[in-house]
Short mmCIF file of C-alpha atoms in Angstrom, two decimals:
data_model
loop_
_atom_site.label_atom_id
_atom_site.label_comp_id
_atom_site.label_asym_id
_atom_site.label_seq_id
_atom_site.Cartn_x
_atom_site.Cartn_y
_atom_site.Cartn_z
CA LYS A 107 185.97 200.49 42.20
CA PRO A 108 182.79 200.25 44.29
CA THR A 109 183.02 198.20 47.46
CA ARG A 110 179.33 198.34 48.39
CA ILE A 111 176.43 198.30 45.91
CA LEU A 112 172.67 198.59 46.43
CA GLU A 113 170.36 197.31 43.69
CA ILE A 114 166.65 198.12 43.75
CA GLY A 115 164.09 196.00 41.92
CA CYS A 116 166.54 193.20 41.22
CA GLY A 117 163.81 191.00 39.67
CA THR A 118 165.23 187.68 38.56
CA GLY A 119 168.83 188.80 39.12
CA LEU A 120 169.99 189.62 35.59
CA LEU A 121 171.63 192.92 36.54
CA THR A 122 172.79 191.49 39.88
CA GLU A 123 174.82 188.87 38.06
CA LEU A 124 176.43 191.51 35.82
CA LEU A 125 177.32 193.67 38.83
CA ALA A 126 179.03 190.73 40.52
CA ARG A 127 180.90 189.88 37.34
CA ASN A 128 182.18 193.43 36.81
CA TRP A 129 183.04 194.11 40.46
CA PRO A 130 183.76 190.70 42.02
CA GLU A 131 185.12 192.21 45.25
CA ALA A 132 182.07 194.37 45.92
CA GLN A 133 179.42 193.51 48.50
CA ILE A 134 176.00 193.65 46.83
CA VAL A 135 172.65 194.17 48.53
CA ALA A 136 169.99 193.16 45.97
CA THR A 137 166.42 194.14 46.88
CA ASP A 138 162.96 193.67 45.45
CA PHE A 139 159.38 194.29 46.55
CA ALA A 140 158.22 190.84 45.35
CA PRO A 141 159.25 187.78 47.42
CA GLN A 142 158.92 185.46 44.40
CA MET A 143 161.38 187.59 42.43
CA LEU A 144 163.91 187.47 45.26
CA GLU A 145 163.52 183.71 45.48
CA ARG A 146 164.23 183.34 41.76
CA ALA A 147 167.20 185.69 41.89
CA SER A 148 168.72 183.86 44.87
CA ARG A 149 168.80 180.63 42.83
CA ARG A 150 171.60 182.14 40.75
CA ALA A 151 173.93 181.75 43.76
CA ILE A 152 175.66 185.07 43.08
CA PRO A 153 178.73 185.47 45.33
CA ARG A 154 178.99 188.26 47.94
CA THR A 155 175.30 189.11 47.47
CA GLU A 156 172.60 189.57 50.12
CA PHE A 157 168.98 189.42 48.91
CA LYS A 158 166.58 191.57 50.89
CA LEU A 159 162.84 192.28 50.66
CA MET A 160 162.43 196.05 50.31
CA ASP A 161 160.19 198.67 48.73
CA ALA A 162 162.43 200.99 46.70
CA ALA A 163 160.10 203.87 47.57
CA ASN A 164 160.87 203.42 51.27
CA PRO A 165 164.43 202.11 51.66
CA THR A 166 165.11 200.15 54.86
CA VAL A 167 168.84 199.56 54.37
CA GLU A 168 171.71 201.43 55.93
CA GLY A 169 174.13 203.39 53.74
CA PRO A 170 176.50 204.53 52.60
CA PHE A 171 176.83 202.77 49.25
CA ASP A 172 179.25 203.54 46.44
CA VAL A 173 176.64 202.66 43.81
CA VAL A 174 172.85 202.59 43.95
CA CYS A 175 171.28 201.17 40.79
CA GLY A 176 168.09 199.73 39.36
CA ASN A 177 167.20 198.38 35.94
CA LEU A 178 163.74 199.19 34.52
CA VAL A 179 162.22 199.85 37.92
CA MET A 180 161.51 203.60 38.11
CA GLN A 181 158.34 203.33 35.99
CA TRP A 182 156.72 201.21 38.73
CA LEU A 183 157.12 203.91 41.40
CA GLU A 184 154.37 206.44 42.12
CA GLN A 185 156.69 209.29 43.20
CA PRO A 186 159.94 208.68 41.32
CA GLU A 187 161.33 212.17 41.90
CA GLN A 188 161.10 211.76 45.69
CA VAL A 189 162.46 208.22 45.44
CA MET A 190 165.54 209.49 43.60
CA GLU A 191 166.20 211.89 46.48
CA ARG A 192 165.90 209.11 49.06
CA LEU A 193 168.17 206.79 47.10
CA GLY A 194 170.68 209.57 46.63
CA GLY A 195 170.76 210.00 50.40
CA LEU A 196 172.09 206.44 50.72
CA LEU A 197 175.19 207.22 48.66
CA ALA A 198 178.65 208.02 49.93
CA PRO A 199 180.16 211.32 48.71
CA GLY A 200 181.15 210.83 45.08
CA GLY A 201 178.85 207.83 44.75
CA VAL A 202 176.82 207.05 41.63
CA LEU A 203 173.06 206.62 41.22
CA ALA A 204 172.28 204.78 37.96
CA VAL A 205 168.73 203.78 36.99
CA SER A 206 166.67 203.11 33.90
CA THR A 207 162.98 203.31 33.06
CA LEU A 208 160.48 202.66 30.30
CA LEU A 209 158.96 205.61 28.46
CA ASP A 210 155.68 206.30 26.71
CA GLY A 211 155.59 204.52 23.35
CA THR A 212 156.90 201.23 24.74
CA PHE A 213 155.04 198.18 23.34
CA ALA A 214 153.39 200.28 20.61
CA GLU A 215 153.06 197.21 18.37
CA TRP A 216 151.32 195.23 21.12
CA LYS A 217 148.90 198.10 21.76
CA ALA A 218 148.15 198.34 18.05
CA ALA A 219 147.44 194.59 17.93
CA CYS A 220 145.08 195.00 20.90
CA ALA A 221 143.25 197.84 19.15
CA SER A 222 142.88 195.74 15.99
CA GLU A 223 141.26 192.96 18.04
CA GLY A 224 139.04 195.34 19.99
CA VAL A 225 140.84 194.57 23.24
CA GLN A 226 141.82 197.19 25.81
CA PRO A 227 145.48 196.59 26.78
CA ALA A 228 146.35 196.45 30.49
CA THR A 229 149.84 197.79 29.80
CA PRO A 230 150.90 200.34 32.46
CA HIS A 231 151.13 204.01 31.57
CA TYR A 232 154.77 205.02 31.18
CA PRO A 233 156.12 208.57 31.63
CA GLN A 234 156.86 211.00 28.84
CA ALA A 235 160.52 211.75 28.07
CA GLY A 236 160.02 215.35 29.26
CA GLN A 237 158.68 214.25 32.65
CA ILE A 238 161.75 212.35 33.75
CA GLN A 239 164.09 215.33 33.46
CA ALA A 240 162.83 216.39 36.90
CA TRP A 241 163.94 213.06 38.37
CA THR A 242 167.34 214.41 39.40
CA PRO A 243 168.58 214.47 43.01
CA TRP A 244 169.37 217.94 44.30
CA LEU A 245 172.94 219.09 43.56
CA PHE A 246 173.83 215.82 41.78
CA ALA A 247 175.69 216.01 38.47
CA GLY A 248 174.34 213.91 35.62
CA LEU A 249 171.60 213.56 33.04
CA TRP A 250 168.92 211.38 31.46
CA GLU A 251 169.42 209.94 28.00
CA SER A 252 166.87 207.97 25.96
CA GLU A 253 166.90 205.52 23.10
CA SER A 254 164.52 203.37 21.10
CA CYS A 255 165.22 199.64 20.86
CA VAL A 256 163.37 197.12 18.66
CA GLN A 257 163.42 193.52 19.83
CA ALA A 258 162.35 190.73 17.49
CA PHE A 259 160.48 187.73 18.91
CA GLY A 260 159.69 184.42 17.31
CA SER A 261 155.98 184.95 17.96
CA GLY A 262 153.53 187.06 19.91
CA LEU A 263 153.27 184.37 22.57
CA GLU A 264 157.06 184.35 22.92
CA PHE A 265 156.86 188.07 23.75
CA VAL A 266 154.24 187.37 26.42
CA ARG A 267 156.37 184.58 27.91
CA HIS A 268 159.37 186.93 27.93
CA LEU A 269 157.44 189.47 30.02
CA LYS A 270 156.38 186.79 32.49
CA ALA A 271 159.90 185.37 32.76
CA THR A 272 161.36 188.77 33.59
CA GLY A 273 158.59 189.79 35.99
CA ALA A 274 157.38 192.61 33.72
CA SER A 275 153.87 191.34 33.01
CA VAL A 276 152.14 193.21 35.86
CA PRO A 277 149.06 195.08 34.51
CA GLN A 278 148.34 198.71 35.33
CA ALA A 279 146.70 199.41 38.68
CA GLY A 280 142.99 198.60 38.76
CA ARG A 281 143.05 196.55 35.56
CA LYS A 282 142.62 192.80 35.26
CA PRO A 283 145.03 190.76 33.12
CA MET A 284 143.78 189.89 29.64
CA GLY A 285 141.83 186.65 29.31
CA ALA A 286 143.46 183.64 27.65
CA ALA A 287 141.28 183.74 24.51
CA ALA A 288 141.84 187.46 23.94
CA LEU A 289 145.56 187.01 24.64
CA ARG A 290 145.85 184.38 21.90
CA ARG A 291 144.00 186.59 19.40
CA VAL A 292 146.23 189.58 20.09
CA ALA A 293 149.35 187.41 19.95
CA ARG A 294 148.32 186.08 16.53
CA ARG A 295 147.68 189.64 15.35
CA LEU A 296 151.20 190.57 16.51
CA ASP A 297 152.54 187.61 14.52
CA HIS A 298 151.08 189.13 11.34
CA SER A 299 153.10 192.33 11.88
CA GLY A 300 156.36 190.46 12.43
CA ALA A 301 156.33 189.97 16.23
CA ALA A 302 158.77 192.82 16.82
CA ILE A 303 158.38 195.05 19.86
CA THR A 304 159.69 198.58 20.46
CA TRP A 305 161.09 199.54 23.86
CA GLN A 306 161.43 203.24 24.62
CA LEU A 307 164.21 203.38 27.21
CA ALA A 308 165.72 206.10 29.37
CA TYR A 309 168.94 205.87 31.38
CA GLY A 310 169.79 208.21 34.23
CA CYS A 311 173.28 208.42 35.73
CA PHE A 312 174.08 210.89 38.52
CA ARG A 313 177.05 211.49 40.79
CA LYS A 314 176.77 212.77 44.36
CA PRO A 315 179.04 215.75 45.05
CA LEU A 316 182.14 215.09 47.12
CA VAL A 317 181.26 218.10 49.27
CA ALA A 318 177.73 219.34 49.82
CA GLY A 319 177.49 222.99 48.81
CA VAL A 320 177.13 225.53 46.04
CA PHE A 321 179.86 227.66 44.45
CA VAL A 322 178.57 231.00 43.18
CA THR A 323 180.58 233.27 40.88
CA GLY A 324 179.79 236.59 39.20
CA THR A 325 177.58 237.69 42.09
CA ASP A 326 177.28 241.28 40.87
CA THR A 327 175.18 243.03 43.53
CA GLY A 328 174.35 239.73 45.24
#
């Protein structure tokens, strides 16, 4: 059972609450880059949890931790492979790094609705499934697995409100958010197709070796 957990990109505290529920004796350090997200998460009054402002790309906390985790945060980072190495360095021997990310193809229905209305979507560019295989800390055991999930919404506007409520409505860098009139048109177009949205998800789980080193067998001539 983990006694010390670091969460990156805690957002509104959904995962934080689950961590506390599953491991009630663990001390949790929940971090996020956005002060407003931390403020919202802290309202949940999660026991044994410290909320801290931190950029996941440049950790400012002291390890070691038994678990380092982050839900749907890796797609926001510019150098995820390097970030995985840094986060892995905060783990105790045998510790677990568990993260998830969005993949290319996410929100395909929303993008199609934008195209039908002649609107350029400001949705961020997400990585291809093949790209993330390199996001593995050196010598760690583990893998990335992906899945497709379809979520039904009552309306297109309900989908937009869901993104805002979870802090996931940030547009891609250098792009302005869609105007209100265009947003309503695209939302109505999404209604016509059933207001269902596809999420392309990837989960990475990696364990730090108990002893740093490499075992080589069958050396032949070396």
